[in-house]
Amino acid sequence: MSQTLSRQQLVSLAEQFGTPLYVYHAEKIKEQYETLSGAFSQVKARFFYACKALTNINILKYINRLGAGLDCVSINEVQLGLRAGFTPDRILFTPNCVDFDEIDAGRALGVTLNIDNISILEQFGNRYGGSYPICIRINPHIMGGGNYKISTGHIDSKFGISVHQLRHIERVVKTTGLHVKGLHMHTGSDIKDINVFLAGLEVMFGIAEHFPALDFIDLGSGFKVPYHEDDVRTDVAALGEKVAEAFRQYEQEQGRSLEVWFEPGKFLVSECGYFVVKCNVIKQTTATVFAGVNSGFNHLIRPMMYEAYHRIGNLSNPDGASRIYTVVGNICETDTFAWDRTLPEVREGDYLVFYNAGAYGFEMSSNFNSRLKPAEVLVLDGEPHLIRKRDEFEDLLRNQLEVL
């Protein structure tokens, strides 16, 4: 049975902790992790939570307890992971366009480094040679993902070293003596078609022949979760079977066994998250009925940035007559969460909930318009735990120095 929080639970939490409020359901994260583990049980698979989706230290600690590793994209995420209890050997560090000092800091901490450009590869090789094994991120030139902004493996992407630069990579490796233990690719997010992963795997197998000391191939992630009632999700069970078959065939042909790594972020935490807001005003114009809520893209930017769809529910009046609303925020910008959405009648003071709000919700929030960031609550074994206090006015002035 899928793990969900009830309407009554969410209303109770809104009344206890106030709104806007992010709520996370721990058991849903566990359910998603076990789904992945089961799907890839026939192959030597490791999973590294892409923590850029949600970095609250309590979420990291919980995922560490489940047995996953951690995928980090900044040295600060690495530090958070270490504080949460992840050991260096279970942390993959994949920065992009950073100063070499950040790469060096990751090396000093003993984590797995994933290098994604020739310049850093040369610098690292010239300084350390083969004394510190690394992974190399390849751009396979495969278009994947549900939106161009979240597609990372196409020809114009800033991520990874082009597959067509393989000869250059080989020259750097040979000249500096680099020890390459892993190859990495990531084509994007919200991938519906498992053949995108399989096409990428075929590319990676071809490149793997050039690196005899390889231990693993990392296929990134991008597993899709459903955002509305008739939406689809990535068939990870079917993908697991195909990947296991491909790796068995590779082992028979090449005589060596490799691990496959994945970096699920949204897949693990998106569906665990609920964002609860209060309707401030109902405003009717000549053409539109607006439901204005006490939040905005300062708290949930995905609909405005990616045109992402979030299912919305009326927690206070679930059986009300259906009406059409445009749900907007209280920010002095066009911050429209949903156009022409059919909802049970919304009244001023009603609680609304945005589903699938666990990934890139709070994590991308800001204090724009000098608005305060919301609280975060983790529900574990049926009990709510406040894991981040709501901002107070003084937080807006923190780190500012008054010199006038």
mmCIF file of C-alpha atoms in Angstrom:
data_model
loop_
_atom_site.group_PDB
_atom_site.id
_atom_site.type_symbol
_atom_site.label_atom_id
_atom_site.label_comp_id
_atom_site.label_asym_id
_atom_site.label_seq_id
_atom_site.Cartn_x
_atom_site.Cartn_y
_atom_site.Cartn_z
ATOM 1 C CA MET A 1 0.000 0.000 0.000
ATOM 2 C CA SER A 2 1.364 3.399 -0.991
ATOM 3 C CA GLN A 3 2.345 5.625 1.918
ATOM 4 C CA THR A 4 0.312 8.866 2.059
ATOM 5 C CA LEU A 5 -0.742 11.407 4.650
ATOM 6 C CA SER A 6 -4.464 11.979 5.046
ATOM 7 C CA ARG A 7 -6.339 15.241 4.633
ATOM 8 C CA GLN A 8 -7.077 15.238 8.373
ATOM 9 C CA GLN A 9 -3.389 14.837 9.207
ATOM 10 C CA LEU A 10 -2.415 17.738 6.961
ATOM 11 C CA VAL A 11 -5.113 20.022 8.407
ATOM 12 C CA SER A 12 -3.965 19.132 11.921
ATOM 13 C CA LEU A 13 -0.355 19.927 11.034
ATOM 14 C CA ALA A 14 -1.353 23.250 9.466
ATOM 15 C CA GLU A 15 -3.223 24.196 12.629
ATOM 16 C CA GLN A 16 -0.332 23.088 14.844
ATOM 17 C CA PHE A 17 2.573 24.613 12.938
ATOM 18 C CA GLY A 18 0.935 27.333 10.831
ATOM 19 C CA THR A 19 1.195 27.955 7.098
ATOM 20 C CA PRO A 20 2.869 28.013 4.657
ATOM 21 C CA LEU A 21 4.229 24.637 5.728
ATOM 22 C CA TYR A 22 6.317 21.920 4.112
ATOM 23 C CA VAL A 23 5.471 18.422 5.353
ATOM 24 C CA TYR A 24 7.515 15.300 4.545
ATOM 25 C CA HIS A 25 6.415 11.705 5.079
ATOM 26 C CA ALA A 26 9.404 9.543 6.036
ATOM 27 C CA GLU A 27 7.818 6.210 5.207
ATOM 28 C CA LYS A 28 7.150 7.328 1.621
ATOM 29 C CA ILE A 29 10.888 7.907 1.161
ATOM 30 C CA LYS A 30 11.525 4.410 2.473
ATOM 31 C CA GLU A 31 8.908 2.977 0.117
ATOM 32 C CA GLN A 32 10.553 4.653 -2.887
ATOM 33 C CA TYR A 33 14.019 3.478 -1.881
ATOM 34 C CA GLU A 34 12.828 -0.100 -1.451
ATOM 35 C CA THR A 35 11.112 0.076 -4.854
ATOM 36 C CA LEU A 36 14.413 1.002 -6.482
ATOM 37 C CA SER A 37 16.415 -1.575 -4.540
ATOM 38 C CA GLY A 38 13.994 -4.296 -5.545
ATOM 39 C CA ALA A 39 13.910 -3.238 -9.191
ATOM 40 C CA PHE A 40 17.701 -3.520 -9.527
ATOM 41 C CA SER A 41 18.246 -6.536 -7.268
ATOM 42 C CA GLN A 42 19.548 -8.650 -10.187
ATOM 43 C CA VAL A 43 22.514 -6.377 -10.848
ATOM 44 C CA LYS A 44 25.248 -4.944 -8.644
ATOM 45 C CA ALA A 45 23.579 -1.568 -8.110
ATOM 46 C CA ARG A 46 24.293 1.301 -5.734
ATOM 47 C CA PHE A 47 22.064 4.312 -5.138
ATOM 48 C CA PHE A 48 23.260 7.803 -4.213
ATOM 49 C CA TYR A 49 20.554 10.245 -3.145
ATOM 50 C CA ALA A 50 20.873 13.452 -5.191
ATOM 51 C CA CYS A 51 20.594 15.708 -2.192
ATOM 52 C CA LYS A 52 20.183 18.933 -4.170
ATOM 53 C CA ALA A 53 16.495 17.954 -4.197
ATOM 54 C CA LEU A 54 16.181 18.407 -0.423
ATOM 55 C CA THR A 55 19.075 18.879 2.004
ATOM 56 C CA ASN A 56 17.448 19.191 5.412
ATOM 57 C CA ILE A 57 19.887 17.404 7.723
ATOM 58 C CA ASN A 58 17.117 15.194 9.116
ATOM 59 C CA ILE A 59 16.176 13.987 5.636
ATOM 60 C CA LEU A 60 19.844 13.205 4.981
ATOM 61 C CA LYS A 61 20.120 11.280 8.252
ATOM 62 C CA TYR A 62 16.995 9.283 7.469
ATOM 63 C CA ILE A 63 18.202 8.376 3.972
ATOM 64 C CA ASN A 64 21.581 7.413 5.424
ATOM 65 C CA ARG A 65 19.744 5.009 7.739
ATOM 66 C CA LEU A 66 18.053 3.423 4.721
ATOM 67 C CA GLY A 67 21.478 2.508 3.348
ATOM 68 C CA ALA A 68 21.762 4.848 0.357
ATOM 69 C CA GLY A 69 24.825 6.835 -0.578
ATOM 70 C CA LEU A 70 24.820 10.566 -1.298
ATOM 71 C CA ASP A 71 25.280 12.492 -4.540
ATOM 72 C CA CYS A 72 26.537 16.044 -3.945
ATOM 73 C CA VAL A 73 27.075 18.961 -6.320
ATOM 74 C CA SER A 74 28.811 21.409 -3.953
ATOM 75 C CA ILE A 75 31.420 21.101 -1.239
ATOM 76 C CA ASN A 76 28.834 22.340 1.248
ATOM 77 C CA GLU A 77 26.541 19.443 0.343
ATOM 78 C CA VAL A 78 29.519 17.154 0.953
ATOM 79 C CA GLN A 79 29.991 18.708 4.397
ATOM 80 C CA LEU A 80 26.284 18.282 5.147
ATOM 81 C CA GLY A 81 26.501 14.644 4.116
ATOM 82 C CA LEU A 82 29.454 13.993 6.402
ATOM 83 C CA ARG A 83 27.640 15.688 9.271
ATOM 84 C CA ALA A 84 24.592 13.512 8.585
ATOM 85 C CA GLY A 85 26.722 10.391 9.006
ATOM 86 C CA PHE A 86 27.595 9.379 5.446
ATOM 87 C CA THR A 87 31.130 7.998 5.231
ATOM 88 C CA PRO A 88 33.350 9.431 2.457
ATOM 89 C CA ASP A 89 33.227 6.203 0.454
ATOM 90 C CA ARG A 90 29.441 6.620 0.189
ATOM 91 C CA ILE A 91 29.595 10.185 -1.150
ATOM 92 C CA LEU A 92 29.844 11.052 -4.840
ATOM 93 C CA PHE A 93 30.878 14.644 -5.554
ATOM 94 C CA THR A 94 29.867 15.964 -8.986
ATOM 95 C CA PRO A 95 30.459 19.739 -9.117
ATOM 96 C CA ASN A 96 30.116 21.848 -12.234
ATOM 97 C CA CYS A 97 32.061 24.981 -13.223
ATOM 98 C CA VAL A 98 33.746 25.279 -9.826
ATOM 99 C CA ASP A 99 37.173 26.510 -8.837
ATOM 100 C CA PHE A 100 39.806 23.781 -8.549
ATOM 101 C CA ASP A 101 40.032 24.502 -4.820
ATOM 102 C CA GLU A 102 36.558 22.979 -4.396
ATOM 103 C CA ILE A 103 37.673 19.815 -6.183
ATOM 104 C CA ASP A 104 40.737 19.723 -3.979
ATOM 105 C CA ALA A 105 38.611 20.089 -0.861
ATOM 106 C CA GLY A 106 36.575 17.062 -1.909
ATOM 107 C CA ARG A 107 39.759 15.080 -2.444
ATOM 108 C CA ALA A 108 40.991 16.034 1.033
ATOM 109 C CA LEU A 109 37.730 14.708 2.489
ATOM 110 C CA GLY A 110 38.160 11.387 0.696
ATOM 111 C CA VAL A 111 34.954 11.352 -1.357
ATOM 112 C CA THR A 112 34.534 10.010 -4.883
ATOM 113 C CA LEU A 113 35.262 12.837 -7.321
ATOM 114 C CA ASN A 114 33.352 13.050 -10.589
ATOM 115 C CA ILE A 115 35.141 15.432 -12.972
ATOM 116 C CA ASP A 116 33.181 16.924 -15.858
ATOM 117 C CA ASN A 117 35.574 19.051 -17.917
ATOM 118 C CA ILE A 118 38.961 18.716 -19.570
ATOM 119 C CA SER A 119 40.531 21.663 -17.765
ATOM 120 C CA ILE A 120 39.927 20.250 -14.276
ATOM 121 C CA LEU A 121 40.889 16.777 -15.484
ATOM 122 C CA GLU A 122 44.269 18.090 -16.636
ATOM 123 C CA GLN A 123 44.838 20.073 -13.453
ATOM 124 C CA PHE A 124 43.966 17.114 -11.259
ATOM 125 C CA GLY A 125 46.086 14.701 -13.282
ATOM 126 C CA ASN A 126 49.113 16.998 -13.304
ATOM 127 C CA ARG A 127 48.875 17.482 -9.545
ATOM 128 C CA TYR A 128 47.943 14.002 -8.315
ATOM 129 C CA GLY A 129 48.498 11.555 -11.189
ATOM 130 C CA GLY A 130 46.950 8.198 -10.357
ATOM 131 C CA SER A 131 47.229 8.505 -6.586
ATOM 132 C CA TYR A 132 43.544 9.367 -6.185
ATOM 133 C CA PRO A 133 40.995 7.396 -8.261
ATOM 134 C CA ILE A 134 38.358 9.496 -10.014
ATOM 135 C CA CYS A 135 35.193 9.263 -12.068
ATOM 136 C CA ILE A 136 34.691 11.131 -15.355
ATOM 137 C CA ARG A 137 31.362 12.621 -16.391
ATOM 138 C CA ILE A 138 30.579 12.113 -20.068
ATOM 139 C CA ASN A 139 28.053 14.079 -22.108
ATOM 140 C CA PRO A 140 26.505 11.358 -24.308
ATOM 141 C CA HIS A 141 24.686 13.869 -26.558
ATOM 142 C CA ILE A 142 21.331 12.283 -25.775
ATOM 143 C CA MET A 143 18.289 14.515 -25.336
ATOM 144 C CA GLY A 144 16.334 13.377 -22.302
ATOM 145 C CA GLY A 145 14.080 14.910 -19.698
ATOM 146 C CA GLY A 146 10.669 16.467 -19.429
ATOM 147 C CA ASN A 147 11.795 20.062 -19.997
ATOM 148 C CA TYR A 148 14.763 21.661 -21.792
ATOM 149 C CA LYS A 149 15.802 23.332 -18.534
ATOM 150 C CA ILE A 150 16.215 19.925 -16.893
ATOM 151 C CA SER A 151 17.857 18.210 -19.871
ATOM 152 C CA THR A 152 21.583 17.839 -19.242
ATOM 153 C CA GLY A 153 22.936 15.389 -21.818
ATOM 154 C CA HIS A 154 22.291 17.221 -25.081
ATOM 155 C CA ILE A 155 24.939 18.725 -27.340
ATOM 156 C CA ASP A 156 24.574 22.278 -25.967
ATOM 157 C CA SER A 157 24.636 21.270 -22.295
ATOM 158 C CA LYS A 158 27.291 22.671 -19.985
ATOM 159 C CA PHE A 159 27.460 19.332 -18.177
ATOM 160 C CA GLY A 160 30.035 16.647 -18.847
ATOM 161 C CA ILE A 161 32.821 16.125 -21.360
ATOM 162 C CA SER A 162 31.573 15.489 -24.875
ATOM 163 C CA VAL A 163 31.654 11.880 -25.980
ATOM 164 C CA HIS A 164 33.430 13.183 -29.065
ATOM 165 C CA GLN A 165 36.336 14.332 -26.876
ATOM 166 C CA LEU A 166 37.183 10.782 -25.832
ATOM 167 C CA ARG A 167 40.532 10.966 -27.608
ATOM 168 C CA HIS A 168 41.403 14.098 -25.640
ATOM 169 C CA ILE A 169 40.415 12.391 -22.384
ATOM 170 C CA GLU A 170 42.613 9.437 -23.247
ATOM 171 C CA ARG A 171 45.594 11.696 -23.901
ATOM 172 C CA VAL A 172 45.177 13.391 -20.510
ATOM 173 C CA VAL A 173 44.804 10.058 -18.728
ATOM 174 C CA LYS A 174 47.833 8.559 -20.434
ATOM 175 C CA THR A 175 50.016 11.635 -19.950
ATOM 176 C CA THR A 176 49.204 12.170 -16.264
ATOM 177 C CA GLY A 177 48.632 8.568 -15.195
ATOM 178 C CA LEU A 178 45.104 9.226 -13.932
ATOM 179 C CA HIS A 179 43.294 6.281 -12.356
ATOM 180 C CA VAL A 180 39.759 6.311 -13.777
ATOM 181 C CA LYS A 181 37.525 4.026 -11.703
ATOM 182 C CA GLY A 182 34.140 5.228 -12.933
ATOM 183 C CA LEU A 183 32.269 6.704 -15.880
ATOM 184 C CA HIS A 184 29.206 8.872 -15.395
ATOM 185 C CA MET A 185 26.371 10.283 -17.481
ATOM 186 C CA HIS A 186 23.090 12.033 -16.712
ATOM 187 C CA THR A 187 20.718 13.006 -19.509
ATOM 188 C CA GLY A 188 18.026 14.851 -17.542
ATOM 189 C CA SER A 189 15.011 14.577 -15.265
ATOM 190 C CA ASP A 190 11.465 13.263 -15.711
ATOM 191 C CA ILE A 191 12.463 10.582 -18.215
ATOM 192 C CA LYS A 192 9.454 8.490 -19.255
ATOM 193 C CA ASP A 193 11.135 6.231 -21.800
ATOM 194 C CA ILE A 194 13.507 3.663 -20.288
ATOM 195 C CA ASN A 195 15.199 3.373 -23.676
ATOM 196 C CA VAL A 196 16.891 6.704 -22.928
ATOM 197 C CA PHE A 197 18.812 4.972 -20.135
ATOM 198 C CA LEU A 198 19.564 1.956 -22.301
ATOM 199 C CA ALA A 199 20.855 4.128 -25.141
ATOM 200 C CA GLY A 200 23.121 5.914 -22.684
ATOM 201 C CA LEU A 201 24.313 2.601 -21.277
ATOM 202 C CA GLU A 202 25.273 1.425 -24.748
ATOM 203 C CA VAL A 203 27.374 4.568 -25.196
ATOM 204 C CA MET A 204 29.021 4.035 -21.808
ATOM 205 C CA PHE A 205 29.848 0.396 -22.538
ATOM 206 C CA GLY A 206 31.627 1.543 -25.685
ATOM 207 C CA ILE A 207 33.687 4.070 -23.740
ATOM 208 C CA ALA A 208 34.393 1.606 -20.921
ATOM 209 C CA GLU A 209 36.617 -0.432 -23.239
ATOM 210 C CA HIS A 210 39.133 2.431 -23.093
ATOM 211 C CA PHE A 211 39.469 2.298 -19.281
ATOM 212 C CA PRO A 212 40.727 -1.061 -17.994
ATOM 213 C CA ALA A 213 40.654 -0.093 -14.297
ATOM 214 C CA LEU A 214 36.946 0.738 -14.295
ATOM 215 C CA ASP A 215 34.807 -0.319 -11.310
ATOM 216 C CA PHE A 216 31.426 1.229 -12.120
ATOM 217 C CA ILE A 217 29.227 2.977 -14.651
ATOM 218 C CA ASP A 218 26.934 5.691 -13.282
ATOM 219 C CA LEU A 219 23.732 6.284 -15.267
ATOM 220 C CA GLY A 220 22.655 9.298 -13.227
ATOM 221 C CA SER A 221 18.938 9.359 -12.674
ATOM 222 C CA GLY A 222 15.932 11.201 -14.024
ATOM 223 C CA PHE A 223 13.322 8.650 -12.947
ATOM 224 C CA LYS A 224 9.928 10.257 -13.428
ATOM 225 C CA VAL A 225 7.219 10.407 -10.775
ATOM 226 C CA PRO A 226 3.571 11.201 -11.632
ATOM 227 C CA TYR A 227 2.376 14.745 -11.026
ATOM 228 C CA HIS A 228 -1.288 14.378 -11.930
ATOM 229 C CA GLU A 229 -3.881 11.628 -11.824
ATOM 230 C CA ASP A 230 -3.282 10.178 -15.305
ATOM 231 C CA ASP A 231 0.456 10.869 -15.418
ATOM 232 C CA VAL A 232 3.054 8.115 -15.884
ATOM 233 C CA ARG A 233 6.127 7.135 -13.929
ATOM 234 C CA THR A 234 9.360 5.545 -15.076
ATOM 235 C CA ASP A 235 8.957 1.771 -15.134
ATOM 236 C CA VAL A 236 11.953 1.061 -12.911
ATOM 237 C CA ALA A 237 11.117 -2.659 -12.696
ATOM 238 C CA ALA A 238 11.332 -3.025 -16.475
ATOM 239 C CA LEU A 239 14.461 -0.880 -16.543
ATOM 240 C CA GLY A 240 16.036 -3.009 -13.822
ATOM 241 C CA GLU A 241 15.511 -6.149 -15.878
ATOM 242 C CA LYS A 242 16.960 -4.568 -19.011
ATOM 243 C CA VAL A 243 19.973 -3.165 -17.169
ATOM 244 C CA ALA A 244 20.690 -6.479 -15.446
ATOM 245 C CA GLU A 245 20.524 -8.272 -18.808
ATOM 246 C CA ALA A 246 22.853 -5.720 -20.402
ATOM 247 C CA PHE A 247 25.425 -6.004 -17.615
ATOM 248 C CA ARG A 248 25.337 -9.827 -17.718
ATOM 249 C CA GLN A 249 25.977 -9.739 -21.447
ATOM 250 C CA TYR A 250 28.779 -7.198 -21.009
ATOM 251 C CA GLU A 251 30.439 -9.384 -18.370
ATOM 252 C CA GLN A 252 30.265 -12.432 -20.649
ATOM 253 C CA GLU A 253 31.729 -10.534 -23.600
ATOM 254 C CA GLN A 254 34.356 -8.457 -21.790
ATOM 255 C CA GLY A 255 35.253 -10.757 -18.907
ATOM 256 C CA ARG A 256 34.854 -8.133 -16.213
ATOM 257 C CA SER A 257 32.069 -7.259 -13.805
ATOM 258 C CA LEU A 258 31.037 -3.651 -13.217
ATOM 259 C CA GLU A 259 28.687 -2.004 -10.742
ATOM 260 C CA VAL A 260 25.913 0.289 -11.933
ATOM 261 C CA TRP A 261 25.280 3.464 -9.936
ATOM 262 C CA PHE A 262 22.203 5.673 -9.902
ATOM 263 C CA GLU A 263 21.525 9.084 -8.339
ATOM 264 C CA PRO A 264 17.799 9.335 -7.540
ATOM 265 C CA GLY A 265 16.724 12.652 -6.065
ATOM 266 C CA LYS A 266 13.198 13.563 -7.067
ATOM 267 C CA PHE A 267 12.239 9.875 -7.199
ATOM 268 C CA LEU A 268 13.018 9.452 -3.505
ATOM 269 C CA VAL A 269 11.584 12.640 -2.004
ATOM 270 C CA SER A 270 9.117 14.274 -4.399
ATOM 271 C CA GLU A 271 6.050 12.263 -3.450
ATOM 272 C CA CYS A 272 6.870 12.403 0.255
ATOM 273 C CA GLY A 273 6.319 16.173 0.274
ATOM 274 C CA TYR A 274 3.198 18.273 0.832
ATOM 275 C CA PHE A 275 3.134 22.060 0.754
ATOM 276 C CA VAL A 276 0.211 23.468 2.732
ATOM 277 C CA VAL A 277 -0.905 27.066 2.243
ATOM 278 C CA LYS A 278 -3.889 29.199 3.262
ATOM 279 C CA CYS A 279 -6.170 31.034 0.864
ATOM 280 C CA ASN A 280 -5.966 34.736 1.701
ATOM 281 C CA VAL A 281 -8.395 36.142 -0.830
ATOM 282 C CA ILE A 282 -10.820 35.158 -3.566
ATOM 283 C CA LYS A 283 -10.654 37.795 -6.281
ATOM 284 C CA GLN A 284 -12.930 37.781 -9.283
ATOM 285 C CA THR A 285 -12.164 39.802 -12.397
ATOM 286 C CA THR A 286 -14.092 40.038 -15.660
ATOM 287 C CA ALA A 287 -12.521 36.790 -16.884
ATOM 288 C CA THR A 288 -10.855 34.988 -13.976
ATOM 289 C CA VAL A 289 -11.449 33.870 -10.416
ATOM 290 C CA PHE A 290 -8.180 34.056 -8.477
ATOM 291 C CA ALA A 291 -7.469 32.103 -5.322
ATOM 292 C CA GLY A 292 -4.669 34.102 -3.719
ATOM 293 C CA VAL A 293 -2.628 32.150 -1.161
ATOM 294 C CA ASN A 294 -0.104 33.086 1.509
ATOM 295 C CA SER A 295 2.884 31.919 -0.511
ATOM 296 C CA GLY A 296 4.500 32.475 -3.898
ATOM 297 C CA PHE A 297 7.450 31.489 -6.023
ATOM 298 C CA ASN A 298 9.609 32.469 -3.067
ATOM 299 C CA HIS A 299 8.507 29.139 -1.571
ATOM 300 C CA LEU A 300 7.667 26.959 -4.593
ATOM 301 C CA ILE A 301 9.225 28.148 -7.846
ATOM 302 C CA ARG A 302 8.835 25.013 -9.975
ATOM 303 C CA PRO A 303 5.538 26.002 -11.672
ATOM 304 C CA MET A 304 7.000 29.363 -12.684
ATOM 305 C CA MET A 305 10.497 28.152 -13.578
ATOM 306 C CA TYR A 306 9.727 24.842 -15.285
ATOM 307 C CA GLU A 307 5.990 25.178 -15.948
ATOM 308 C CA ALA A 308 5.742 22.204 -13.614
ATOM 309 C CA TYR A 309 2.328 20.813 -12.723
ATOM 310 C CA HIS A 310 1.470 20.204 -9.066
ATOM 311 C CA ARG A 311 -1.833 18.646 -8.135
ATOM 312 C CA ILE A 312 -3.709 20.932 -5.740
ATOM 313 C CA GLY A 313 -6.306 19.889 -3.182
ATOM 314 C CA ASN A 314 -8.695 21.812 -0.970
ATOM 315 C CA LEU A 315 -8.116 20.374 2.482
ATOM 316 C CA SER A 316 -10.783 22.463 4.186
ATOM 317 C CA ASN A 317 -13.659 21.921 1.745
ATOM 318 C CA PRO A 318 -12.953 18.688 -0.173
ATOM 319 C CA ASP A 319 -16.619 18.073 -0.990
ATOM 320 C CA GLY A 320 -17.399 21.579 -2.189
ATOM 321 C CA ALA A 321 -18.900 22.240 -5.594
ATOM 322 C CA SER A 322 -16.351 22.219 -8.407
ATOM 323 C CA ARG A 323 -15.262 25.632 -9.592
ATOM 324 C CA ILE A 324 -12.449 26.938 -11.774
ATOM 325 C CA TYR A 325 -9.664 28.969 -10.163
ATOM 326 C CA THR A 326 -6.333 30.448 -11.083
ATOM 327 C CA VAL A 327 -4.172 29.872 -8.022
ATOM 328 C CA VAL A 328 -1.690 32.694 -7.433
ATOM 329 C CA GLY A 329 0.705 33.845 -4.757
ATOM 330 C CA ASN A 330 1.287 36.984 -2.725
ATOM 331 C CA ILE A 331 4.535 38.043 -4.423
ATOM 332 C CA CYS A 332 4.868 41.296 -6.374
ATOM 333 C CA GLU A 333 5.561 39.375 -9.589
ATOM 334 C CA THR A 334 3.417 37.130 -11.746
ATOM 335 C CA ASP A 335 3.578 34.054 -9.538
ATOM 336 C CA THR A 336 0.895 31.764 -10.899
ATOM 337 C CA PHE A 337 0.851 28.258 -9.478
ATOM 338 C CA ALA A 338 -1.977 27.011 -11.705
ATOM 339 C CA TRP A 339 -4.198 28.421 -14.458
ATOM 340 C CA ASP A 340 -7.871 27.443 -14.733
ATOM 341 C CA ARG A 341 -7.667 24.619 -12.199
ATOM 342 C CA THR A 342 -10.871 22.831 -11.212
ATOM 343 C CA LEU A 343 -11.067 22.640 -7.416
ATOM 344 C CA PRO A 344 -13.749 22.126 -4.784
ATOM 345 C CA GLU A 345 -15.034 25.600 -3.940
ATOM 346 C CA VAL A 346 -12.266 27.597 -2.293
ATOM 347 C CA ARG A 347 -13.182 30.031 0.437
ATOM 348 C CA GLU A 348 -11.032 32.620 2.133
ATOM 349 C CA GLY A 349 -9.262 30.878 4.996
ATOM 350 C CA ASP A 350 -9.301 27.407 3.407
ATOM 351 C CA TYR A 351 -6.163 25.296 3.497
ATOM 352 C CA LEU A 352 -4.880 24.166 0.111
ATOM 353 C CA VAL A 353 -2.174 21.570 -0.478
ATOM 354 C CA PHE A 354 0.332 21.180 -3.293
ATOM 355 C CA TYR A 355 1.230 17.516 -3.727
ATOM 356 C CA ASN A 356 4.617 16.165 -4.875
ATOM 357 C CA ALA A 357 6.354 19.073 -3.177
ATOM 358 C CA GLY A 358 9.272 17.243 -1.572
ATOM 359 C CA ALA A 359 11.823 17.848 -4.334
ATOM 360 C CA TYR A 360 13.074 21.315 -5.284
ATOM 361 C CA GLY A 361 10.408 22.980 -3.163
ATOM 362 C CA PHE A 362 11.902 24.367 0.016
ATOM 363 C CA GLU A 363 15.337 23.746 -1.470
ATOM 364 C CA MET A 364 14.824 26.465 -4.103
ATOM 365 C CA SER A 365 13.040 28.888 -1.777
ATOM 366 C CA SER A 366 14.143 32.457 -1.099
ATOM 367 C CA ASN A 367 13.335 35.570 0.900
ATOM 368 C CA PHE A 368 12.195 37.520 -2.164
ATOM 369 C CA ASN A 369 9.943 40.487 -1.258
ATOM 370 C CA SER A 370 11.411 40.113 2.249
ATOM 371 C CA ARG A 371 9.016 37.248 2.839
ATOM 372 C CA LEU A 372 9.900 34.655 5.452
ATOM 373 C CA LYS A 373 10.728 31.054 4.615
ATOM 374 C CA PRO A 374 8.263 28.411 5.863
ATOM 375 C CA ALA A 375 8.725 25.732 8.494
ATOM 376 C CA GLU A 376 9.433 22.092 7.665
ATOM 377 C CA VAL A 377 7.908 19.097 9.442
ATOM 378 C CA LEU A 378 8.873 15.424 9.150
ATOM 379 C CA VAL A 379 6.210 12.823 9.937
ATOM 380 C CA LEU A 380 7.921 9.641 11.130
ATOM 381 C CA ASP A 381 6.013 6.665 12.562
ATOM 382 C CA GLY A 382 2.913 8.821 12.637
ATOM 383 C CA GLU A 383 4.509 11.540 14.777
ATOM 384 C CA PRO A 384 5.295 15.040 13.481
ATOM 385 C CA HIS A 385 8.728 16.518 14.148
ATOM 386 C CA LEU A 386 9.587 20.159 13.483
ATOM 387 C CA ILE A 387 12.841 19.950 11.498
ATOM 388 C CA ARG A 388 13.137 23.615 10.529
ATOM 389 C CA LYS A 389 11.706 26.604 12.328
ATOM 390 C CA ARG A 390 9.775 29.200 10.392
ATOM 391 C CA ASP A 391 11.816 32.303 9.619
ATOM 392 C CA GLU A 392 11.453 35.294 11.898
ATOM 393 C CA PHE A 393 11.942 38.921 10.927
ATOM 394 C CA GLU A 394 15.452 38.969 12.393
ATOM 395 C CA ASP A 395 16.472 36.259 9.923
ATOM 396 C CA LEU A 396 16.133 38.804 7.107
ATOM 397 C CA LEU A 397 18.895 40.880 8.699
ATOM 398 C CA ARG A 398 21.199 37.995 9.542
ATOM 399 C CA ASN A 399 24.676 38.552 8.056
ATOM 400 C CA GLN A 400 23.837 42.110 7.059
ATOM 401 C CA LEU A 401 26.210 44.708 8.504
ATOM 402 C CA GLU A 402 24.633 48.069 9.270
ATOM 403 C CA VAL A 403 27.294 50.646 8.417
ATOM 404 C CA LEU A 404 25.081 53.716 7.970
#
